[in-house]
Coordinates of C-alpha atoms in Angstrom, one line a residue:
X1 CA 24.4 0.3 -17.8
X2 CA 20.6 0.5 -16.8
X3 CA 18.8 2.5 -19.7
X4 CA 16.4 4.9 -18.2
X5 CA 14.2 5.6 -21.5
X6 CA 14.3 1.6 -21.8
X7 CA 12.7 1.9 -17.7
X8 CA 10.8 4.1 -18.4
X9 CA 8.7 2.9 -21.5
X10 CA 9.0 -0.3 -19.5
X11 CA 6.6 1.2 -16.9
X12 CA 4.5 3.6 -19.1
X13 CA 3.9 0.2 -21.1
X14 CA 3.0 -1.8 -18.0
X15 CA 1.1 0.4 -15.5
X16 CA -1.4 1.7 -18.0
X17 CA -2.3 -2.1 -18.9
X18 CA -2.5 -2.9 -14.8
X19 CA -5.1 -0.6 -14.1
X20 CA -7.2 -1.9 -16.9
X21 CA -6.7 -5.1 -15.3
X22 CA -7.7 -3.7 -11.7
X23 CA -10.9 -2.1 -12.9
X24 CA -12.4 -4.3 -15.7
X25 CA -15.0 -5.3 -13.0
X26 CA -16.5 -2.1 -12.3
X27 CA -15.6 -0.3 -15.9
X28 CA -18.5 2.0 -16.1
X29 CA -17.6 3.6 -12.4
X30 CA -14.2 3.4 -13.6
X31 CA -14.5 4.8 -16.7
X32 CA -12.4 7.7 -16.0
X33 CA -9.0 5.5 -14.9
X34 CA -9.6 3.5 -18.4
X35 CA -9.8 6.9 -20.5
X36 CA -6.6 7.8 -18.7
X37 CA -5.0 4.2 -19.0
X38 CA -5.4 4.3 -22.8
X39 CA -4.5 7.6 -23.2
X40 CA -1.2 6.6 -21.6
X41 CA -1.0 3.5 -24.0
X42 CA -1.4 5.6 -27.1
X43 CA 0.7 8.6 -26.4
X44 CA 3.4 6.2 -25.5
X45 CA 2.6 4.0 -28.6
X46 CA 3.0 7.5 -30.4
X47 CA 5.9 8.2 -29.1
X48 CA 7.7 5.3 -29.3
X49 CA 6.5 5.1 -33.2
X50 CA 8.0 8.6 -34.0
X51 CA 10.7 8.9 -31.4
X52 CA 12.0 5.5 -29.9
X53 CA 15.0 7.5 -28.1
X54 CA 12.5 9.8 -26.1
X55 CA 9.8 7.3 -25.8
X56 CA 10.5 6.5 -22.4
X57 CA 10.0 9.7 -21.2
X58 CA 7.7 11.1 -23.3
X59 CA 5.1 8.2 -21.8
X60 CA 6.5 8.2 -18.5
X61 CA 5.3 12.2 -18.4
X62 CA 2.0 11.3 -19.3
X63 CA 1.9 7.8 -17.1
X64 CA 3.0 10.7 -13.9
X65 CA 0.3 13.1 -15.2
X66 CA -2.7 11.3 -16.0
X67 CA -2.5 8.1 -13.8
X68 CA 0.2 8.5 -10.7
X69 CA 0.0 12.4 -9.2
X70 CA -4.2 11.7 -9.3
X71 CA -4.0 8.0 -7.8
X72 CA -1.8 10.0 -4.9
X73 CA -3.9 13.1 -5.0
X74 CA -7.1 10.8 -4.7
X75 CA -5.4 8.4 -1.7
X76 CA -4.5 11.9 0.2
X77 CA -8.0 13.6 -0.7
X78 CA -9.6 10.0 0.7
X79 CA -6.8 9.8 4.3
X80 CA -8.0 13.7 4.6
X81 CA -11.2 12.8 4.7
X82 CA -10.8 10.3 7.5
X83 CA -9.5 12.3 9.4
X84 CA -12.3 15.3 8.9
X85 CA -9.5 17.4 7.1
X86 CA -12.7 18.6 4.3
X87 CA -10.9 22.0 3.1
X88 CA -7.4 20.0 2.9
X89 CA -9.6 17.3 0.6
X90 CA -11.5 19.9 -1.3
X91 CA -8.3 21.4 -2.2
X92 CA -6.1 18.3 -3.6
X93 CA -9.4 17.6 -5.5
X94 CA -9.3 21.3 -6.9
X95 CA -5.7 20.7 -8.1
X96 CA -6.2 16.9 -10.0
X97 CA -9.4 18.0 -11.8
X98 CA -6.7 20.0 -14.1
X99 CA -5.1 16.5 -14.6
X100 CA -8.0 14.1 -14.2
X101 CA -11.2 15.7 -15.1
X102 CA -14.5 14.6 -14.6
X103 CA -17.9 15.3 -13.1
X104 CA -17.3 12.9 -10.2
X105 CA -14.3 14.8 -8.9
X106 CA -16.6 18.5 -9.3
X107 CA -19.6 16.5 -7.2
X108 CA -17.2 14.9 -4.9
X109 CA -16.0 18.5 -4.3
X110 CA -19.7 19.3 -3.7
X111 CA -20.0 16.9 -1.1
X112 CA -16.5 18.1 1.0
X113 CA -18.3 21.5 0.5
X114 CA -21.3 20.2 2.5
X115 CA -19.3 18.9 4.9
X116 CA -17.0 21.6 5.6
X117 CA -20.1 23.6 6.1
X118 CA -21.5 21.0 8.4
X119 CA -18.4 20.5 10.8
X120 CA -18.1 24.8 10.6
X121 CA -22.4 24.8 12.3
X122 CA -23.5 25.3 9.0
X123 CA -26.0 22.6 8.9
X124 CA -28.9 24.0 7.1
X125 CA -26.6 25.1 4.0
X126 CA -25.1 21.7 4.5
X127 CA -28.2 20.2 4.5
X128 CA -29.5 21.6 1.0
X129 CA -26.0 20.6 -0.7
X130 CA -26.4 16.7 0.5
X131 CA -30.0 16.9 -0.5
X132 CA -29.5 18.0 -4.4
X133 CA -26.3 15.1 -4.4
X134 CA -28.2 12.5 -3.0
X135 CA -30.7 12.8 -6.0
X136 CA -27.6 10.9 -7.9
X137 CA -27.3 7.5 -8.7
X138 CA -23.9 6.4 -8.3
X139 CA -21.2 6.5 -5.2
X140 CA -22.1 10.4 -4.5
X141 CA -25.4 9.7 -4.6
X142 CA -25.1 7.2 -1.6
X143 CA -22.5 9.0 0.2
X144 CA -24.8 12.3 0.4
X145 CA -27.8 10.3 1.8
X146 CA -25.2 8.3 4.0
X147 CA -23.7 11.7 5.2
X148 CA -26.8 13.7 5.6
X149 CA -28.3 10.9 8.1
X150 CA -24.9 11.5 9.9
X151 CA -24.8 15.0 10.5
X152 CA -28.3 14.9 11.8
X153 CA -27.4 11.9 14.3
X154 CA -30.2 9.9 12.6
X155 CA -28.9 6.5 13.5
X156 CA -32.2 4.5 12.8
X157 CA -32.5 6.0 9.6
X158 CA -29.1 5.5 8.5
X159 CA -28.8 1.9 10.2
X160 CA -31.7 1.0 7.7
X161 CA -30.6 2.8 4.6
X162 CA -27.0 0.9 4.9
X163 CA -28.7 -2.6 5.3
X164 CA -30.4 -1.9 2.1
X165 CA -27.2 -0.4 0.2
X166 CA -24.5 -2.0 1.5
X167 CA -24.3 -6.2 1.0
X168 CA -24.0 -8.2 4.1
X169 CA -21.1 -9.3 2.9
X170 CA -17.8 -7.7 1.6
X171 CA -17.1 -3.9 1.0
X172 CA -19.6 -2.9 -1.7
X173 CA -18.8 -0.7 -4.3
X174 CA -17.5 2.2 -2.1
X175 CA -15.7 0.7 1.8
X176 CA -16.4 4.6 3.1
X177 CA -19.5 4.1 4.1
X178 CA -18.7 1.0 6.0
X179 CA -17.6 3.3 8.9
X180 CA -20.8 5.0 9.3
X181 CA -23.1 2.0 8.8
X182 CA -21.0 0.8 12.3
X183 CA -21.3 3.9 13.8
X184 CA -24.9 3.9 13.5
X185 CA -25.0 0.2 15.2
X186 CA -22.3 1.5 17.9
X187 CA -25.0 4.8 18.8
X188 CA -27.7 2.6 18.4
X189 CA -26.6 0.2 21.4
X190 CA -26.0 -2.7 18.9
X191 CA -23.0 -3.7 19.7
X192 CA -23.1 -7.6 19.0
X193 CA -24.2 -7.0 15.5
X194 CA -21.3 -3.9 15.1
X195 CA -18.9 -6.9 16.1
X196 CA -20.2 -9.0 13.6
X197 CA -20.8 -7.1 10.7
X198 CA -17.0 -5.4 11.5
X199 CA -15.3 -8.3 12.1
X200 CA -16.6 -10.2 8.8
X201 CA -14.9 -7.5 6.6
X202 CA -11.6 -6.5 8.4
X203 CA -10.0 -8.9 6.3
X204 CA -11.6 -7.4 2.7
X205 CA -10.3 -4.2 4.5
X206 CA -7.0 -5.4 5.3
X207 CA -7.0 -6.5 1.8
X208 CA -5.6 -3.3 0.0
X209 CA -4.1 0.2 1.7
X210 CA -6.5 2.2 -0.5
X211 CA -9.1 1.1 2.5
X212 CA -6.5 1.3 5.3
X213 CA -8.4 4.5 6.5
X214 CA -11.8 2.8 6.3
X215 CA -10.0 -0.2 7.8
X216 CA -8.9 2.2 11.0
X217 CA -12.3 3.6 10.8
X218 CA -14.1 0.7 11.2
X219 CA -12.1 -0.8 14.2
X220 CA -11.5 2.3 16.0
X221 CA -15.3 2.0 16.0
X222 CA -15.5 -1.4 17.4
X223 CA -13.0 -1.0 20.3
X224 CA -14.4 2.4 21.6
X225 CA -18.4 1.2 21.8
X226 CA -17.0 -1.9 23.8
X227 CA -14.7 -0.4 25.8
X228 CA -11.3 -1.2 24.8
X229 CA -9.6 2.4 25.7
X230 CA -6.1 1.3 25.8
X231 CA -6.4 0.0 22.2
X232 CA -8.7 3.3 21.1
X233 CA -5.7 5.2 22.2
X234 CA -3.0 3.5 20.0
X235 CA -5.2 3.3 17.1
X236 CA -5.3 7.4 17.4
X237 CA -1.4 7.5 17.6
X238 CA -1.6 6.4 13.9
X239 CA -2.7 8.2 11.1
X240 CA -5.6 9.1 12.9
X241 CA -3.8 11.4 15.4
X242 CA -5.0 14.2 13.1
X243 CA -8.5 13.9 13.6
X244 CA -9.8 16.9 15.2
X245 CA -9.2 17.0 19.0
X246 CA -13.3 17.0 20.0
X247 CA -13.7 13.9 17.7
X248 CA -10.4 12.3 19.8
X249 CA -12.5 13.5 23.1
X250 CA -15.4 11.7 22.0
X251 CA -13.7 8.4 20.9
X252 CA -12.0 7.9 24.2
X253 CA -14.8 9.1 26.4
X254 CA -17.4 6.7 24.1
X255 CA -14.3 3.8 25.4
X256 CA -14.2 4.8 28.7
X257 CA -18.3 4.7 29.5
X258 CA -19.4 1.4 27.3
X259 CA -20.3 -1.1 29.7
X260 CA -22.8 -3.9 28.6
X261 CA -21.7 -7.1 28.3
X262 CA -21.3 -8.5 24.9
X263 CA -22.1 -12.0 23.6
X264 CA -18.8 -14.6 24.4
X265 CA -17.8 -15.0 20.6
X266 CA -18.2 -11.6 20.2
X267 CA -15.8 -10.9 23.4
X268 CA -13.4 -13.5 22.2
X269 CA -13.2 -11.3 19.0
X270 CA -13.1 -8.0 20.2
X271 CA -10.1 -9.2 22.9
X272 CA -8.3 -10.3 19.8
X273 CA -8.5 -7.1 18.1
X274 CA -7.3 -5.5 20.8
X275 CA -4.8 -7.4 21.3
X276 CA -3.5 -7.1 18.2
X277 CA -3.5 -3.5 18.2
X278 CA -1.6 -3.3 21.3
X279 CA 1.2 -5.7 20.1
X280 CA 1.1 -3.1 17.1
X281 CA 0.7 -6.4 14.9
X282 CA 2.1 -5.6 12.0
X283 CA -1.0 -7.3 9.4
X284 CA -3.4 -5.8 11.5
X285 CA -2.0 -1.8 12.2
X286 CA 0.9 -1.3 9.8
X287 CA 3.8 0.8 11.2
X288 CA 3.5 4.4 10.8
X289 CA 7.4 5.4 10.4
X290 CA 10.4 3.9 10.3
X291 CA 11.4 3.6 14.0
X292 CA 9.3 0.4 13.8
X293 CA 11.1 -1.2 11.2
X294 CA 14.7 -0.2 12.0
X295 CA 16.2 -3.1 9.4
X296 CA 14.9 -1.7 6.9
X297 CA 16.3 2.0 7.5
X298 CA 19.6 0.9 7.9
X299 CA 20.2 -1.3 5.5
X300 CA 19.1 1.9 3.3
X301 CA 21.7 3.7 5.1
X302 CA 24.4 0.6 4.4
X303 CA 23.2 0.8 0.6
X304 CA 23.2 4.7 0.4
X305 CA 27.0 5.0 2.4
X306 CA 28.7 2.2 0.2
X307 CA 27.5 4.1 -2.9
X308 CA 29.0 7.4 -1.4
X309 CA 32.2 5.6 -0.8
X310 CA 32.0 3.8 -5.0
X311 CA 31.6 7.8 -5.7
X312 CA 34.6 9.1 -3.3
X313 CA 36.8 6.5 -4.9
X314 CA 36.5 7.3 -8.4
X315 CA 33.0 6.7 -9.3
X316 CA 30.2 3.9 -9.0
X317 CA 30.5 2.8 -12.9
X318 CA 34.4 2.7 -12.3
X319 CA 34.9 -1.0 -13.1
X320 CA 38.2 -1.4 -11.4
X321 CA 36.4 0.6 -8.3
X322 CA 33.6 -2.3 -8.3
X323 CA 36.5 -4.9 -8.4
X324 CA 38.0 -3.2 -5.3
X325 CA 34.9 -3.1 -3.1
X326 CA 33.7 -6.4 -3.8
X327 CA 31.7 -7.1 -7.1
X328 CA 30.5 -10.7 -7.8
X329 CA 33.1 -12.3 -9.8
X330 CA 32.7 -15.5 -10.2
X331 CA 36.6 -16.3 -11.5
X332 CA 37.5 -14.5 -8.6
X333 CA 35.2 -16.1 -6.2
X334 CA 35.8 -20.0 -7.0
X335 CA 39.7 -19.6 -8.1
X336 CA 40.8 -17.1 -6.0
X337 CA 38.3 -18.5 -2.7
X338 CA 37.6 -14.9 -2.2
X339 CA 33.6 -15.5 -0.8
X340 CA 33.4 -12.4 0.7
X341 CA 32.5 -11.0 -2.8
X342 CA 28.9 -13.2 -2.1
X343 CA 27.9 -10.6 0.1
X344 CA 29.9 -7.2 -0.6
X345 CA 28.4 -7.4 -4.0
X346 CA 24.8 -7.0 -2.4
X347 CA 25.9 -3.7 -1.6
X348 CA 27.3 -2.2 -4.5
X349 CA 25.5 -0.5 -7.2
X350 CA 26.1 0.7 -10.8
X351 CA 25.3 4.7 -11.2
X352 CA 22.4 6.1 -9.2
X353 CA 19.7 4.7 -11.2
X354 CA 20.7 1.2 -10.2
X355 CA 20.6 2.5 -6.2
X356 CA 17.7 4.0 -6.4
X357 CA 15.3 1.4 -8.0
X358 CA 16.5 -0.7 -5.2
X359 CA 16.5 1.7 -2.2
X360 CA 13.1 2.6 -3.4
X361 CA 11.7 -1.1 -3.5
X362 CA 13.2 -2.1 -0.9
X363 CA 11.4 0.9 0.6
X364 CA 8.0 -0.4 -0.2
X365 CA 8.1 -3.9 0.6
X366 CA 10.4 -3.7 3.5
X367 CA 8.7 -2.4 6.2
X368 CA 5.7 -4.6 6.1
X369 CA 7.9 -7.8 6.2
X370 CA 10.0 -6.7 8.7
X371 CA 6.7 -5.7 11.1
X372 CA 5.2 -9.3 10.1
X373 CA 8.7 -10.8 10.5
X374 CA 9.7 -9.5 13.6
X375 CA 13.5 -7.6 12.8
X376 CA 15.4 -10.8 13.5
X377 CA 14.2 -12.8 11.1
X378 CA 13.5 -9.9 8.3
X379 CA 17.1 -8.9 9.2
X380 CA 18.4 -12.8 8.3
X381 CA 15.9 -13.6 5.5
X382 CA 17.6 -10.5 3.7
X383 CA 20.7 -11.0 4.1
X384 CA 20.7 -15.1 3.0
X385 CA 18.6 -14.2 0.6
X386 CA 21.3 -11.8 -0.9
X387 CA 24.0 -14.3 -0.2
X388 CA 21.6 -17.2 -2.3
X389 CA 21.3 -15.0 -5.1
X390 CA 25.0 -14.7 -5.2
X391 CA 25.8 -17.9 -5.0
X392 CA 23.0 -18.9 -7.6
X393 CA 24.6 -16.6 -10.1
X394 CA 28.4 -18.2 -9.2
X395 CA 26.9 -21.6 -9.4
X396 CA 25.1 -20.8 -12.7
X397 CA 28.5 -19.6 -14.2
X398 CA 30.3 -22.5 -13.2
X399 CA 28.3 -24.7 -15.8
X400 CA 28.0 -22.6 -18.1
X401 CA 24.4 -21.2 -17.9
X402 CA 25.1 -17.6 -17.3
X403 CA 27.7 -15.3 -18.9
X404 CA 28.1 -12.9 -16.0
X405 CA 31.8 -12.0 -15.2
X406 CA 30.9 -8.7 -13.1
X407 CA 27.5 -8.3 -10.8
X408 CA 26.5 -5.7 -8.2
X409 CA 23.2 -4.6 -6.6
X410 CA 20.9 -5.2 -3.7
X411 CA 17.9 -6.7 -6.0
X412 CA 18.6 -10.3 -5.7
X413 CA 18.0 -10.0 -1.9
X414 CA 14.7 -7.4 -2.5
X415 CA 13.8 -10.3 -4.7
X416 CA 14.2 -12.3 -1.5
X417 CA 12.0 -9.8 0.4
X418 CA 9.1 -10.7 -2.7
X419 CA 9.7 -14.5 -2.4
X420 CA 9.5 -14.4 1.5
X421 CA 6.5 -12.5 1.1
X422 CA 4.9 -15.2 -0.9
X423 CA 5.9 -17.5 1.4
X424 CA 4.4 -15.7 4.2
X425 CA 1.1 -15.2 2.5
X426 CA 0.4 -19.1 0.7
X427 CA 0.7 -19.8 4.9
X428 CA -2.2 -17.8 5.9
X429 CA -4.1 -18.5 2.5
X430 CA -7.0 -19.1 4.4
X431 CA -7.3 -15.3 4.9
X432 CA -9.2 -13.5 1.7
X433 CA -6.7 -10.3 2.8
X434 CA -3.6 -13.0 2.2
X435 CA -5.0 -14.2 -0.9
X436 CA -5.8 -10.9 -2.2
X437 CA -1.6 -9.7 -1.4
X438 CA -0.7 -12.8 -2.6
X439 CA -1.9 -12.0 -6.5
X440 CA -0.2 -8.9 -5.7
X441 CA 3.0 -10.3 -5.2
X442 CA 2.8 -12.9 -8.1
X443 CA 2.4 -9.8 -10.5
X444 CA 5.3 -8.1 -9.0
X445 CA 6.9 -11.3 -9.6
X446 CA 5.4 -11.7 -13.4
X447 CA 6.5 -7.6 -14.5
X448 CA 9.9 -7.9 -12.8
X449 CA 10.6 -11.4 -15.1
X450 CA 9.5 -9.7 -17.9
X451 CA 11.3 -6.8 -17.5
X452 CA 14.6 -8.7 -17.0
X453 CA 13.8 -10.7 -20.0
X454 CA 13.7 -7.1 -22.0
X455 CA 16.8 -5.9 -20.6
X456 CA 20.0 -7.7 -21.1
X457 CA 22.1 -5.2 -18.8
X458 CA 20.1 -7.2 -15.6
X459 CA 20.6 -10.5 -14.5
X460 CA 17.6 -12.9 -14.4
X461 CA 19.7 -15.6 -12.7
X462 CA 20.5 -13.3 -10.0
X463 CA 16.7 -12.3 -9.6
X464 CA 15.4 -15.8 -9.5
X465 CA 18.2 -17.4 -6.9
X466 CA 17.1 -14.3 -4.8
X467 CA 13.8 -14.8 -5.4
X468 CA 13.8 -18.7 -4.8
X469 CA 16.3 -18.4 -1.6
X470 CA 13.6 -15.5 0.0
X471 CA 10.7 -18.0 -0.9
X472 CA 12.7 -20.8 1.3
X473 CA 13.7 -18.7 3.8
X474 CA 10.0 -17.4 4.2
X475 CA 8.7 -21.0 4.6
X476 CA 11.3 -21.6 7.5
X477 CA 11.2 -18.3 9.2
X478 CA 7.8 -17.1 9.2
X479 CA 5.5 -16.5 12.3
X480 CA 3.0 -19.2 12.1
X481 CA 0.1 -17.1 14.0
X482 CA -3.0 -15.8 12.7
X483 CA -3.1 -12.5 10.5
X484 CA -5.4 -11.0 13.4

């Protein structure tokens, strides 16, 4: 049986040591995120020093307090934002300096104060709180003078303050301003150079979701100044479709009266966005629920009803229930001929912990496959990839390099899902966004090895046939277009 103190010292361990990773190149505007990170590490260290039974949870409660609920508080505070929601902002913000405190989260506060008060008419009050911030060095610093050009629809002035703050390359230290640096070309009438200077960093912008709203930003800049309104009005069905109404009004109305002709590269480029925005591509405008991905939800469903039926027959750690429904057992699979157990196994899980570690990745890396993919070929990768794992495992038992008698669980094909993603993104390497996810993946594959290696109750075999069968399948099945 999965231990959950074992999981959870497992991530307390590893999380903290990942965001030290993530922001040893900009430590001193991190500093913050590292005091947290190694405050994790050493009450954990503690804990597991003095109590090894409790450790787990004892670092996973301060791994949720000090480093998860403010990395979610900060994404929702920054998606807020985007969408001009400043008292909704200023609130979460209010909330995670309990947890996370620090003078940038009192002056970021400052600054949604400001604009609240600007969006309310209150530009003179508005105006003296951006002036005393912009006196900063730093990220508020530059956000105040960026914002205070903006609520006085100074786009000359602005224009020539981002060409000296932002590089002409990349995303800078802070990707928020990016929007207003093209909105400021877009008022300005420049709308070769807004193409440009977009289109060169929608792949850094692609690169992470932490700049998905800057990323929506930015090209539902870009399509309204030259006149793409179809594709300004999908881009405000997504996240977006909370701005306020007036700012929607202005977007499509900005769409709907652009008219001069832009250069011939530059049309090629913006038809291509477009494009790609109304085939709801899935690298360049993520799906926004489920109905988009409809493999993935019911393959949840499948995973969730099986359990439900382990439970109604006499519980999901019943061993002779397991043998009844179908788990991997390879005596019974090459003596007996009974292959079914190849796939029934993929569906079968062992207590609630077990289904809900795999619901849950399955969860996070399935939708964006299946939206690359198409649902066809997400819907085949996963399942092969489930039936490869299985038949690794079996073919590992047969000589002798695995002890497994008994295996459930849906993680050698989510393992697929990881190695079809790598597939999927070493073809488009040519893309900095691709390269960027493809790290990603290669640490997801690097913790999850090392996590099997610690735990004897999971099967490496099963994870690497999985892993190896998605990476295959990837290779074979993947759309061979361009990421936008």
């Amino acid at each position: 049986m999965l231990d959950l103190n074992h999981l959870l010292l497992f991530v307390a361990s590893v999380s903290p040591v990942i965001v030290l990773i993530r922001t040893a190149r900009n430590a001193a505007l991190n500093r913050g995120w590292w005091l947290a990170a190694i405050a994790v590490l050493i009450v954990t260290a503690l804990a597991w020093l003095l109590s090894p039974d409790r450790a787990g949870y004892i670092g996973a409660g301060a791994w949720l307090a000090l480093l998860l609920l403010p990395m979610v508080g900060l994404r929702q505070a920054t998606e807020a934002v985007a969408v001009q929601r400043f008292s909704t902002a200023r609130w979460i913000l209010g909330l995670l300096r309990f947890l996370h405190p620090s003078r940038a989260l009192r002056d970021e506060r400052d600054l949604l104060r400001a604009l609240q008060l600007a969006q309310r008419g209150s530009i003179i009050e508005a105006d003296a709180i951006l002036q005393s911030l912009s006196r900063q060095d730093g990220v508020i610093g530059r956000r105040a003078t960026a914002w205070r050009f903006f609520i006085h629809g100074e786009w000359e002035n602005l224009r020539a303050w981002s060409e000296r703050n932002i590089p002409r390359l990349g995303l800078g230290e802070d990707a928020t301003l990016l929007p207003l640096y093209f909105r400021s070309l877009g008022e300005l009438g420049q709308r070769d150079e807004l193409v440009r200077q977009c289109s060169g960093r929608i792949s850094s912008l692609l690169s992470s979701v932490q700049y998905q709203s800057a990323f929506l930003l930015s090209l539902l800049t870009v399509l309204s100044f030259c006149g793409r309104g179809d594709a300004v009005e999908r881009i405000l069905q997504t996240r977006l479709r909370r701005l306020p109404e007036r700012v929607k009004n202005y977007w499509l109305a900005t769409s709907q009266s652009a008219a001069a002709p832009l250069s011939a590269p530059n049309e090629s480029t913006v038809d291509r966005l477009a494009h790609a925005v109304l085939r709801r591509h899935g690298s360049i405008l993520p799906a926004q629920n489920f109905r988009a991905t409809p493999a993935v939800i019911v393959i949840i469903l499948l995973n969730v009803i099986v359990f439900l039926v382990e439970v109604s027959l006499g519980g999901s750690m019943n061993p002779l229930v397991l043998h009844r429904l179908g788990a991997l057992e390879p005596t019974f699979v090459l003596q007996a001929g009974q292959y079914w157990r190849l796939l029934s196994a993929t569906f079968l899980h062992y207590g609630p912990l077990h289904l809900f570690v795999n619901v849950y990745a399955l969860y996070v890396l399935g939708p964006a496959l299946e939206t690359s993919f198409g649902t066809l070929r997400f819907t085949i990768c996963y399942f092969l990839s489930g039936l490869g794992s299985s038949a690794g495992v079996v073919a590992l038992w047969r000589f002798g390099l695995t002890q497994t008698e008994s295996l459930v669980g849906a993680s050698g094909a989510v393992m697929g899902v990881v190695g079809a993603w790598a597939a999927f993104l070493a073809l488009h390497r040519h893309v900095p966004m691709a390269r960027r996810r493809f790290v990603n993946i290669v640490l997801i594959i690097v913790i999850q090895t090392a996590f099997d290696f610690s735990t004897p109750q999971i099967s490496l075999g099963a994870h690497l046939c999985g892993l190896t069968s998605g990476l295959i399948l990837g290779l074979l099945l993947a759309p061979r277009r361009d990421l936008i």
